[in-house]
Coordinates of C-alpha atoms in Angstrom, one line a residue:
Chain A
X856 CA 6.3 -21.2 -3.0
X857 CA 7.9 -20.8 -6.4
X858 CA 11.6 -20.4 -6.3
X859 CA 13.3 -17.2 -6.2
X860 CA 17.1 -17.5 -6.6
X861 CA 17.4 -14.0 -7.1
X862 CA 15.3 -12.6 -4.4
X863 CA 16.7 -10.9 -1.3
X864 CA 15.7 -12.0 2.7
X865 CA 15.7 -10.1 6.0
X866 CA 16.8 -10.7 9.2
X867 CA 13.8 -11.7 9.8
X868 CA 12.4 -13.5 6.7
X869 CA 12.3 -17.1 8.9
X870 CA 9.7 -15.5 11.5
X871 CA 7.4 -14.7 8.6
X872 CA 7.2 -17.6 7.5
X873 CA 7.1 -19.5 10.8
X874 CA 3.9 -16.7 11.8
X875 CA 2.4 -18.0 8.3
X876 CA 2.8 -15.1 6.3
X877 CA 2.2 -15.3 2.4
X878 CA 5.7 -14.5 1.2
X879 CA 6.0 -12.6 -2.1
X880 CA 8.4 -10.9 -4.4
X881 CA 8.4 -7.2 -3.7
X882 CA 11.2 -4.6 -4.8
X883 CA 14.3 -7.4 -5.2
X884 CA 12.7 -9.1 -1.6
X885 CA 10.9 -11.9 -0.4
X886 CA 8.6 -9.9 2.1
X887 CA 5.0 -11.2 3.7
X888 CA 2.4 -9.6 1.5
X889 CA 0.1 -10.8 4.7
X890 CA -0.2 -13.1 7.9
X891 CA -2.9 -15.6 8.6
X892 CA -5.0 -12.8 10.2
X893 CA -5.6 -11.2 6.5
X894 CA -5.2 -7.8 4.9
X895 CA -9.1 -5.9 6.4
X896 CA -7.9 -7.5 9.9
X897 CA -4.7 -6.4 10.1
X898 CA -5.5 -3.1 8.6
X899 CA -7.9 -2.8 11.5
X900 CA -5.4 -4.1 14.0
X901 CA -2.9 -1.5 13.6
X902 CA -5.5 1.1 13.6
X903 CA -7.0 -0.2 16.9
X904 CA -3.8 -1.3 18.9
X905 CA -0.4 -1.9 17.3
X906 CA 1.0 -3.5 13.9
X907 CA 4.9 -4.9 13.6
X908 CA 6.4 -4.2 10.0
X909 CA 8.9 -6.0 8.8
X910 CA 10.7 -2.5 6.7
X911 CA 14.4 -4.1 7.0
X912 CA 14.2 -3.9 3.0
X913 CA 14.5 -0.5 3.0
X914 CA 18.0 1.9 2.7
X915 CA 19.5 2.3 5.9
X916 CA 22.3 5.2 5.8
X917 CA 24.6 7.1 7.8
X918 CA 26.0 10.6 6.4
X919 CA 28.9 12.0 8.4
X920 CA 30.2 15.0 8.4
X921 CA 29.7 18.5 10.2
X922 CA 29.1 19.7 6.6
X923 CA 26.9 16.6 6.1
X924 CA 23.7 18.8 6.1
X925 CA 24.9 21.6 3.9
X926 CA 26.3 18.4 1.7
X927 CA 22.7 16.6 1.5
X928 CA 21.0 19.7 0.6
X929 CA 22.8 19.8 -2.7
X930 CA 20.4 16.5 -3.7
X931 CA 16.8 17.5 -1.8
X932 CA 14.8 20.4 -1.9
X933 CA 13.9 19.7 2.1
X934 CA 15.5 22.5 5.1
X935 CA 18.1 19.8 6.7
X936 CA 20.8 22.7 7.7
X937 CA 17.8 24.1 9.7
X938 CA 17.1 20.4 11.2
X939 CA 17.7 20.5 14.9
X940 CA 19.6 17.6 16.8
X941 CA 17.3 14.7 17.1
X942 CA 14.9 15.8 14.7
X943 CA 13.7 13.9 11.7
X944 CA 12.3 15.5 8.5
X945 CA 10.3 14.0 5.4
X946 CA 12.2 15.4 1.9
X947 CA 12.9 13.8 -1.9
X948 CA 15.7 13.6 -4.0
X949 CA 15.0 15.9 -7.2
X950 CA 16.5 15.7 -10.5
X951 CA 17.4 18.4 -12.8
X952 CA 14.1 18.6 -14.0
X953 CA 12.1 18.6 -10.9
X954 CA 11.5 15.1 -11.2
X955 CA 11.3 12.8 -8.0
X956 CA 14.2 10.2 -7.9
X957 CA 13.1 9.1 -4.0
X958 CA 11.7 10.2 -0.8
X959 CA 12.7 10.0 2.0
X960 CA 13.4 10.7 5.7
X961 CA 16.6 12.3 7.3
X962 CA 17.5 12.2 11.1
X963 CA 19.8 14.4 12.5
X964 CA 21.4 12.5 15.2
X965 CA 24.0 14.6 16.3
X966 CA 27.0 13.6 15.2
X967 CA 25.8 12.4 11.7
X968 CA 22.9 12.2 9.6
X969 CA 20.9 8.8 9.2
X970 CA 18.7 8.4 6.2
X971 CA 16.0 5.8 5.7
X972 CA 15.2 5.5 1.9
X973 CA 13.0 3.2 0.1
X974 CA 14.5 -0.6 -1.3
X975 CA 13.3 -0.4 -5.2
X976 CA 15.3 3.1 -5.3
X977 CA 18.7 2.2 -2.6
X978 CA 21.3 1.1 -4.7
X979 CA 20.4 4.7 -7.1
X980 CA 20.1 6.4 -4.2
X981 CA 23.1 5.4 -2.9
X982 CA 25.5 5.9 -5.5
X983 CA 24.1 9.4 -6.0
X984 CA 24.9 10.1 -2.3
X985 CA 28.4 8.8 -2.9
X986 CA 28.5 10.2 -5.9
X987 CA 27.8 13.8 -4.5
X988 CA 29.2 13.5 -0.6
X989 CA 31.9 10.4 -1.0
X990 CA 33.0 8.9 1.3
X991 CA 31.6 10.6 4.0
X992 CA 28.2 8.3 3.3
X993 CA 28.5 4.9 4.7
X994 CA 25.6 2.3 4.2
X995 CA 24.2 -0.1 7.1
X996 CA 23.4 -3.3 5.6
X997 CA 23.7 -4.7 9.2
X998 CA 20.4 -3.0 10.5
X999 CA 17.2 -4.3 10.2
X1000 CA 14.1 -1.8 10.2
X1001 CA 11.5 -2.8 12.5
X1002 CA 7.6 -0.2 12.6
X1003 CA 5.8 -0.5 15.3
X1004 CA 2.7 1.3 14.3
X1005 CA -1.2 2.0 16.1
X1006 CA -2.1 3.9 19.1
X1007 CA -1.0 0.9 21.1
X1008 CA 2.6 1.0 20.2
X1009 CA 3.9 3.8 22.9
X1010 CA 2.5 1.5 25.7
X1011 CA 4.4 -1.7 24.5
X1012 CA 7.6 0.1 23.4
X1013 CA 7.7 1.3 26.6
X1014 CA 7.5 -1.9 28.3
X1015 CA 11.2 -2.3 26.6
X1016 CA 12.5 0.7 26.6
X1017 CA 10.9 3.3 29.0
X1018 CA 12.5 6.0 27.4
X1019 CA 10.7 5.4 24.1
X1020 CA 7.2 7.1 25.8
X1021 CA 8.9 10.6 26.1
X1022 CA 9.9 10.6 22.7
X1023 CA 7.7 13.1 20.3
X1024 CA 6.3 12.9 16.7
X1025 CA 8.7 12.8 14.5
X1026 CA 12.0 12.5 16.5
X1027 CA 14.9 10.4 17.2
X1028 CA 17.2 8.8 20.1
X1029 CA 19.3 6.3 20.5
X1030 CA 18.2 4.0 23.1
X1031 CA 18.6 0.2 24.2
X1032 CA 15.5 -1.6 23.2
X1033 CA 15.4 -4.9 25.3
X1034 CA 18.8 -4.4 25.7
X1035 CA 19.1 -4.2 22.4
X1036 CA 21.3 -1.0 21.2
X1037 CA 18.9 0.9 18.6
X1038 CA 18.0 3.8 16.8
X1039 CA 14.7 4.4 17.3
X1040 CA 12.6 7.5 15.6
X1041 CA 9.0 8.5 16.7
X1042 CA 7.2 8.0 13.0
X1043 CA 6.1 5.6 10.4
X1044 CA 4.0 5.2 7.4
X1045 CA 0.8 4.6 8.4
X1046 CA -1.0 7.5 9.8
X1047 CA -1.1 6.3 13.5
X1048 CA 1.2 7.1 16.3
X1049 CA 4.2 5.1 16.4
X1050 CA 8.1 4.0 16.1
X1051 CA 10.3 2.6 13.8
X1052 CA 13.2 1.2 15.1
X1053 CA 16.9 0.2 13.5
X1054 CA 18.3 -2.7 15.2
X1055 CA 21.3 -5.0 15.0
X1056 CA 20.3 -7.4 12.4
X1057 CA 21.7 -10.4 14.3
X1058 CA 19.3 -8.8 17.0
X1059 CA 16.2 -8.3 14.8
X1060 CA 14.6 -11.4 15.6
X1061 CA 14.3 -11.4 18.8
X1062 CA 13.2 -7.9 19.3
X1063 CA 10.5 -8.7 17.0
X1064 CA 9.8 -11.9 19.0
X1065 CA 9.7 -9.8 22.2
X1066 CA 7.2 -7.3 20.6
X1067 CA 5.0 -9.7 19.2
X1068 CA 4.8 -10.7 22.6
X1069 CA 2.7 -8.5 23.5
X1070 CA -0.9 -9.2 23.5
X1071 CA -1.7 -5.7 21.6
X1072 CA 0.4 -6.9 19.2
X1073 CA 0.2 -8.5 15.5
X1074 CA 2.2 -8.9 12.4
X1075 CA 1.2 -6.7 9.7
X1076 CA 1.9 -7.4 6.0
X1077 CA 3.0 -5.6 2.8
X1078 CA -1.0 -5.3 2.1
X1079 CA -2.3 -3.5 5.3
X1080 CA 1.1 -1.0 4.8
X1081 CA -0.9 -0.1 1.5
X1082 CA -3.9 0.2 2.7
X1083 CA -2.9 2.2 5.8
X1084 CA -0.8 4.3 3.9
X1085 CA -3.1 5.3 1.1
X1086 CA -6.2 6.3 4.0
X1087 CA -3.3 8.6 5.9
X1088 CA -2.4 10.2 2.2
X1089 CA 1.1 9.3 1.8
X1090 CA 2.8 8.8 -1.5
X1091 CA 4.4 5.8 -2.8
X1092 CA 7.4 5.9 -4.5
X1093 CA 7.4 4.9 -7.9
X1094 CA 3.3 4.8 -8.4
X1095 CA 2.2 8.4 -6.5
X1096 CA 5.1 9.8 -6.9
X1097 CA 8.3 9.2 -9.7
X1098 CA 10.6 11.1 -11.9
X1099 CA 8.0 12.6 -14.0
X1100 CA 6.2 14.4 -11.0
X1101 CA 7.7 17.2 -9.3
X1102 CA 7.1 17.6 -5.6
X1103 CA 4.8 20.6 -5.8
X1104 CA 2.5 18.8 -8.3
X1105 CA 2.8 16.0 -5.3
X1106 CA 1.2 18.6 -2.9
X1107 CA 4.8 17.6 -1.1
X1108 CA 5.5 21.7 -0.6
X1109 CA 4.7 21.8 2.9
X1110 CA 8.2 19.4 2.8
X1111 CA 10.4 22.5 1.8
X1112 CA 10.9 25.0 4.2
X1113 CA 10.8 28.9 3.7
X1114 CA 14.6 29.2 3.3
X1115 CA 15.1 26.5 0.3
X1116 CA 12.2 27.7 -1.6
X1117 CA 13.5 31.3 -1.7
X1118 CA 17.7 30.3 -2.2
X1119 CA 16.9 27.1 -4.5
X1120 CA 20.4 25.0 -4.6
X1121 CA 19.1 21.9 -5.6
X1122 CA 18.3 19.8 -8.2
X1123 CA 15.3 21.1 -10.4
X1124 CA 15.2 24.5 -8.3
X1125 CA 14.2 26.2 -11.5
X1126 CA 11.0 24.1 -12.1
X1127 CA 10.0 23.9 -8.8
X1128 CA 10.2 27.5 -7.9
X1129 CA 8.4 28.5 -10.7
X1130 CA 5.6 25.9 -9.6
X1131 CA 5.6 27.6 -5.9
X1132 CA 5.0 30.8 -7.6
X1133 CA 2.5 30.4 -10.4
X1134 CA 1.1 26.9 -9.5
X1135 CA 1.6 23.4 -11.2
X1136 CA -0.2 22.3 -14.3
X1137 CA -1.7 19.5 -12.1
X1138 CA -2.1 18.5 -8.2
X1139 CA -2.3 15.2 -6.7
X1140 CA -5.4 14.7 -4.8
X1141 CA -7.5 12.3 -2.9
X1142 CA -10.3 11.2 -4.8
X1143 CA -13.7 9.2 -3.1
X1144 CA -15.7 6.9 -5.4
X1145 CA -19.5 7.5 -4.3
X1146 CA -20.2 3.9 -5.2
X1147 CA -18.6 0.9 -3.8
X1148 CA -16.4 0.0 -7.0
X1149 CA -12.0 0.5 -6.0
X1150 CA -10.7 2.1 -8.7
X1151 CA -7.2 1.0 -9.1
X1152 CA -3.9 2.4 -10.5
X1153 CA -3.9 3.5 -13.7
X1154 CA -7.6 4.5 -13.7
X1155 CA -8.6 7.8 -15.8
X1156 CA -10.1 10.3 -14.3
X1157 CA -12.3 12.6 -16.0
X1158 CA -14.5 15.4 -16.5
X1159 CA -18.1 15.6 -15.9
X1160 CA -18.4 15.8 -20.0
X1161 CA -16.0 12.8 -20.2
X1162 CA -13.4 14.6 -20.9
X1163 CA -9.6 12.6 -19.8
X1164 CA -8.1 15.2 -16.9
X1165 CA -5.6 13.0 -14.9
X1166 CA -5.3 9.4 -14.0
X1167 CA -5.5 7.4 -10.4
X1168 CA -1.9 6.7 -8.9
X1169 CA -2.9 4.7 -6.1
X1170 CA -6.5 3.4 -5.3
X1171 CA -8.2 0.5 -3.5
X1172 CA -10.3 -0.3 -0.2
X1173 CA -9.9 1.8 2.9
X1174 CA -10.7 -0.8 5.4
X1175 CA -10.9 1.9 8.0
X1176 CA -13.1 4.3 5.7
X1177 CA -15.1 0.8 4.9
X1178 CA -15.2 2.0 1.4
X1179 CA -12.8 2.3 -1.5
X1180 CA -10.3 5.4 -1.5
X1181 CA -7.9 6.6 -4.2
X1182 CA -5.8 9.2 -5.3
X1183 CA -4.5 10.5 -8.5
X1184 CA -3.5 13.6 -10.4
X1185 CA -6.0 15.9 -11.9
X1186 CA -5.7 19.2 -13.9
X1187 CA -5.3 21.8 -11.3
X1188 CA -8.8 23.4 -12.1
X1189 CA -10.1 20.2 -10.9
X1190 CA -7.9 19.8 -7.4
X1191 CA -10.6 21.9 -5.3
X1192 CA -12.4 19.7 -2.6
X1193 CA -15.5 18.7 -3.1
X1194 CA -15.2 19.1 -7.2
X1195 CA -17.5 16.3 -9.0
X1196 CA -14.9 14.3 -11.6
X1197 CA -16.0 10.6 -12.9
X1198 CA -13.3 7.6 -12.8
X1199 CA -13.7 5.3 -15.8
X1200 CA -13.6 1.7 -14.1
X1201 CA -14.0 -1.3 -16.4
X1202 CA -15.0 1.2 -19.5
X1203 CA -17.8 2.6 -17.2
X1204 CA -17.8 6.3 -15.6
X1205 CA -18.2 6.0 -11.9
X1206 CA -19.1 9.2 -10.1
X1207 CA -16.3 10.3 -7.8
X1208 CA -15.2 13.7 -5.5
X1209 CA -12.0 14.8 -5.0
X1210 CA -11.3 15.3 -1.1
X1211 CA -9.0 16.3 0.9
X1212 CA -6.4 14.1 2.6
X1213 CA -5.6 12.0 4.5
X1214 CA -8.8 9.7 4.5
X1215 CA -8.4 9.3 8.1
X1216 CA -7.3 12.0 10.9
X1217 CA -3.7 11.2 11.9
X1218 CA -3.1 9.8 15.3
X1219 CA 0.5 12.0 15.4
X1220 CA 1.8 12.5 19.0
X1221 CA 2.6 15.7 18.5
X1222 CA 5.2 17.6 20.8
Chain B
X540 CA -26.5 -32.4 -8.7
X541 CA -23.4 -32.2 -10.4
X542 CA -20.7 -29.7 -9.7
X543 CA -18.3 -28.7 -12.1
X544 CA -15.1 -26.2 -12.6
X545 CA -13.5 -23.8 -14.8
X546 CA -10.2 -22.9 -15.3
X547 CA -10.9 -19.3 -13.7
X548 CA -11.7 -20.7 -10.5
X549 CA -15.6 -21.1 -10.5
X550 CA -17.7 -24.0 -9.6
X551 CA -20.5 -24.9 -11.3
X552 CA -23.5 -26.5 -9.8
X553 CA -26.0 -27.9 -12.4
X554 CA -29.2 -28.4 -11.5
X555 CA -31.9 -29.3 -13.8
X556 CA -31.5 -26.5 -16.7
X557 CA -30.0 -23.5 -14.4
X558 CA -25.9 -23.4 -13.1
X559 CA -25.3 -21.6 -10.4
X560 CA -21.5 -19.9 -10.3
X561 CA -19.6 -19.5 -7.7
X562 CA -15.9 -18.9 -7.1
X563 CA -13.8 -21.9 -5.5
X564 CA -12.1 -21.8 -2.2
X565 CA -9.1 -21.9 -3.6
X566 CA -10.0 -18.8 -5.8
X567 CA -10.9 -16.7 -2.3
X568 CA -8.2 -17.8 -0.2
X569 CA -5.9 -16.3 -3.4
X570 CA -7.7 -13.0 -3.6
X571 CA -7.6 -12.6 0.1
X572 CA -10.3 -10.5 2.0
X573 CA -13.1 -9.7 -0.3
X574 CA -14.7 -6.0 -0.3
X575 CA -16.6 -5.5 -3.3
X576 CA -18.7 -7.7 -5.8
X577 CA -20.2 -6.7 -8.7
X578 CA -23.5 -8.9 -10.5
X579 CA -24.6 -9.2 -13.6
X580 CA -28.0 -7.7 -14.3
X581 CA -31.2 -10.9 -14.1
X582 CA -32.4 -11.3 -17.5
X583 CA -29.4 -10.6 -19.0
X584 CA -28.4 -13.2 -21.4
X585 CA -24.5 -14.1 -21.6
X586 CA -22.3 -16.0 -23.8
X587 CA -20.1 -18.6 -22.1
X588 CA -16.7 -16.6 -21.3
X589 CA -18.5 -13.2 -21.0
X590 CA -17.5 -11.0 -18.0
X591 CA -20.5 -11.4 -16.0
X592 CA -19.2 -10.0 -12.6
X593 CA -16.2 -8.9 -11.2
X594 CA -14.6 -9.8 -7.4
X595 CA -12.1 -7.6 -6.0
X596 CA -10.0 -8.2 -2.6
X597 CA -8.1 -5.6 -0.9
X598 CA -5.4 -6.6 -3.1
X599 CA -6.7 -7.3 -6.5
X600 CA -10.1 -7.1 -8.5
X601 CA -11.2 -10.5 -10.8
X602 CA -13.2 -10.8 -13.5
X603 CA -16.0 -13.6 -13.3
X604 CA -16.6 -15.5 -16.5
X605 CA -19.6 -16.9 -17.6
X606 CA -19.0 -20.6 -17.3
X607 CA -21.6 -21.4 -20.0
X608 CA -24.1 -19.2 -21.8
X609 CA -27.3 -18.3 -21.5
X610 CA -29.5 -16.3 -19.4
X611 CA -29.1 -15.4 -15.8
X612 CA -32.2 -15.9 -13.6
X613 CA -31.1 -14.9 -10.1
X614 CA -28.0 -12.8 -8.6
X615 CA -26.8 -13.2 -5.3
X616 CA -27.9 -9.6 -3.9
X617 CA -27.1 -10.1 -0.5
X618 CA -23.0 -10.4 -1.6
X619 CA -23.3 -6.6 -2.7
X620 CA -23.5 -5.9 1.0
X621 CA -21.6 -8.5 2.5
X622 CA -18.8 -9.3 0.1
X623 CA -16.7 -10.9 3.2
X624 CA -19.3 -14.2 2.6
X625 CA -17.3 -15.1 -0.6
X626 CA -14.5 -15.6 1.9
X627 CA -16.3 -17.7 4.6
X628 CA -18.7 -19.8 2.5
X629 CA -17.3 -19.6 -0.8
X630 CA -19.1 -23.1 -2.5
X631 CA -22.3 -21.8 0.0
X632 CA -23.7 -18.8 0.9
X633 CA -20.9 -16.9 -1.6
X634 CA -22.5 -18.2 -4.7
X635 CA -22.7 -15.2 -7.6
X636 CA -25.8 -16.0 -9.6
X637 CA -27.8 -18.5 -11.7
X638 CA -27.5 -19.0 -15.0
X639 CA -30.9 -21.1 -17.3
X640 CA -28.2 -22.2 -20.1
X641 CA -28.8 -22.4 -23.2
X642 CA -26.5 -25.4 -24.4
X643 CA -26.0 -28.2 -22.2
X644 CA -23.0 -29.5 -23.7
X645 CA -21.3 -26.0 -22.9
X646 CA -20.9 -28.5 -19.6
X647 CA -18.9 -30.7 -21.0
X648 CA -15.8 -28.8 -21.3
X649 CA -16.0 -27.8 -17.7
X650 CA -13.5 -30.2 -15.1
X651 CA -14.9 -32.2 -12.5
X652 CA -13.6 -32.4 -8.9
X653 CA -10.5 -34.4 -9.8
X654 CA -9.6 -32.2 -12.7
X655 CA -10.2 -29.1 -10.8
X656 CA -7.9 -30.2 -8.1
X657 CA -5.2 -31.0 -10.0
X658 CA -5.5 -27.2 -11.8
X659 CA -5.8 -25.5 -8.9
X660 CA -2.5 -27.2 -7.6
X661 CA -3.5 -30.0 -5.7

């Protein structure tokens, strides 16, 4: 391993290593890109039965306040007045011009928010919280982020916390874990039914230990997350999603409730109304090669005359698909499913379609 | 038989006038899980350090280089279906195609075993 003075741990950066996972640099962390099993199997894995993340590099926050809601809705376009105790809602924070500075995902827990954001972006993200709200935003650098992901993890979550099996899609409770005091939230990244749960960080080790326990269960690396992630549809920061695309060219709207859309008070309102009404000038999209060739990041996407008409933000294998995915921006008159486009890999036009998303039907438990 | 390496990570068995190219262990077990291989056409002729192939894991896609040049005489079909055998038999079974070249002494600036070894990190 080449040495990495600068580089960040987790809690539970000494169980990767001991599982053999292939440590690399990823936003200011050394994080396991993937475990002896490999990227296609562990993919698979989580699909089939149940995946452990290691997400402790992510922004773990608490907002306090009875205001708090009124306060965060100042920086993101998403309803979170409207968000109901022990609910949990997907939303971005906008800049003035519409931009995407982060996504991220806000719990109301009852007597405070708690916020989740992503690592490459906390330190921004926080001082533009503390910036806006003060001091009523305190970060928790003494939680670890464990996902439990695949439509195994309800059965061994509830072999540790019983409790954990009532919970629905995309809610939240506090609840020992193993006797372990967490925050645990039924949701993840992946497209499967699952949990993510914040833990102690002195704890986090041995709650992953116990999990891993579990015969349905396997480590899952930085890799598989991609993969997993791109087949359910969902952006990444920083390459599907970044300060030059708003969330309506994202096809995020579906994150902004009724209310904000028609009152606007936050950042970029102007820009992004005006894209609800009369559409944006481009839409991201999924896109399906026809052959067998991944196109990767960064690939142009054009015409069926050759001419350039967006470019791929995120492409690769879909292990579950068995076949490569993508997806990209296009010129709206292009965003239709189905539509014919050609993705220029290695100088060559490759046939393509753009589809709709996710790649893969969600396995959401739904409430 | 002799079996030589670049510095790309191929091996390069030499048999009579025709190499066949392959990418080293050490090359697959860096790419990770391999799902799609691309071949150069047979009959097409190539000059050494041409892109003559491509490799791509899950994570990553490689260009293969033409370890010496000439023309290639056979591609490894089969691979185009089951890219996965680059991982298990690499040196084997994984091989990417066969190359009638046209200057022997292309050969002599390839490493042997020792070389290769000490490239690739021991």
């Amino acid at each position: 391993m080449t040495d990495s003075p600068n580089l960040k741990t987790t809690p539970l950066t000494a169980l990767h290593e001991s599982l053999g996972g292939k440590m690399v640099p990823f936003a200011g962390y050394m994080m396991p890109v993937q475990f002896p099993l490999g990227v296609l199997s562990e993919h698979r894995h989580t699909r089939a039965k149940a995946g452990l993340f290691d997400v402790s590099h992510m922004g773990q926050l608490r907002i306090d306040g009875h205001d708090a809601g009124s306060r965060l809705e100042t920086l993101v376009p998403g309803d979170i007045v409207g968000l109901g105790t022990g609910r949990m809602r997907y939303t971005q924070f906008t800049n003035a011009d519409g931009g995407i500075l982060d996504d991220l995902m806000v719990t109301n827990a009852g007597d405070h928010l708690f916020v989740v954001v992503n690592a490459a972006c906390k330190e921004a993200d926080t001082a533009l919280l503390k910036g806006s709200l003060g001091k009523a935003v305190v970060e928790l650098p003494d939680r670890a982020l464990l996902a439990l992901q695949g439509p195994a993890a309800e059965g061994v979550l509830k072999t540790l916390a019983p409790a954990a099996a009532e919970m629905a899609f995309m809610t939240y409770a506090a609840m020992d874990v193993a006797g372990i005091p967490c925050f645990v939230t039924r949701s993840g990244y992946t497209g499967e039914d699952g949990y993510e749960i914040s833990v102690p960080a002195d704890r986090a080790a041995t709650l992953a230990e116990q999990l891993l326990a579990h015969p349905d269960v396997e480590p899952i690396g930085l890799g598989a997350r991609d993969s997993l992630r791109l087949e359910a549809g969902l952006c990444l920061y920083g390459h599907d999603i970044d300060t030059t695309t708003s969330p309506i060219e994202a096809a995020l709207t579906w994150s902004i409730g009724k209310r904000r859309r028609e009152e606007g008070g936050f950042p970029g309102a102007v820009r992004i109304q005006s894209e609800i009404a009369n559409g944006p000038a481009r839409r991201r999209v999924g896109i399906k090669p026809e052959g067998r060739a991944p196109a990767r990041e960064g690939t142009e996407i054009t015409d069926a005359d050759g001419r350039a008409i967006g470019q791929v933000t995120s492409g690769g294998f879909g292990p579950s698909v068995d076949g490569p995915v993508a997806m990209g921006y296009v010129e709206t008159g292009f965003a239709k499913d189905g539509t014919a486009v050609q993705l220029v890999v290695r100088g060559k036009p490759m046939p393509a379609r753009v589809t709709r998303l996710p790649f893969v039907a969600p396995g959401y438990k739904r409430g | 038989m002799t079996v030589k390496y670049t510095e790309d990570h191929e091996w390069v068995r030499v048999e009579g006038g025709v190499a066949t190219v392959g990418i080293t262990d050490h090359a697959q077990e860096q790419l990770g899980d391999v799902v799609f291989v691309e071949l150069p056409d047979t009959g097409q002729t190539v000059a050494r350090g041409d892109a003559s192939g491509v490799v791509e894991s899950v994570k990553a896609a490689s260009e293969i280089y033409a370890p010496v040049s000439g023309e290639i005489v056979e591609v490894n079909q089969a691979l185009v279906d089951t890219p996965g055998t680059v991982n298990s038999d690499p040196t084997g079974a994984g091989w990417f195609y066969k190359i009638k070249f046209s200057d022997p002494s292309e050969l002599d600036g390839l490493m042997d075993e020792a070389a290769y070894k000490a490239h690739a990190g021991g």
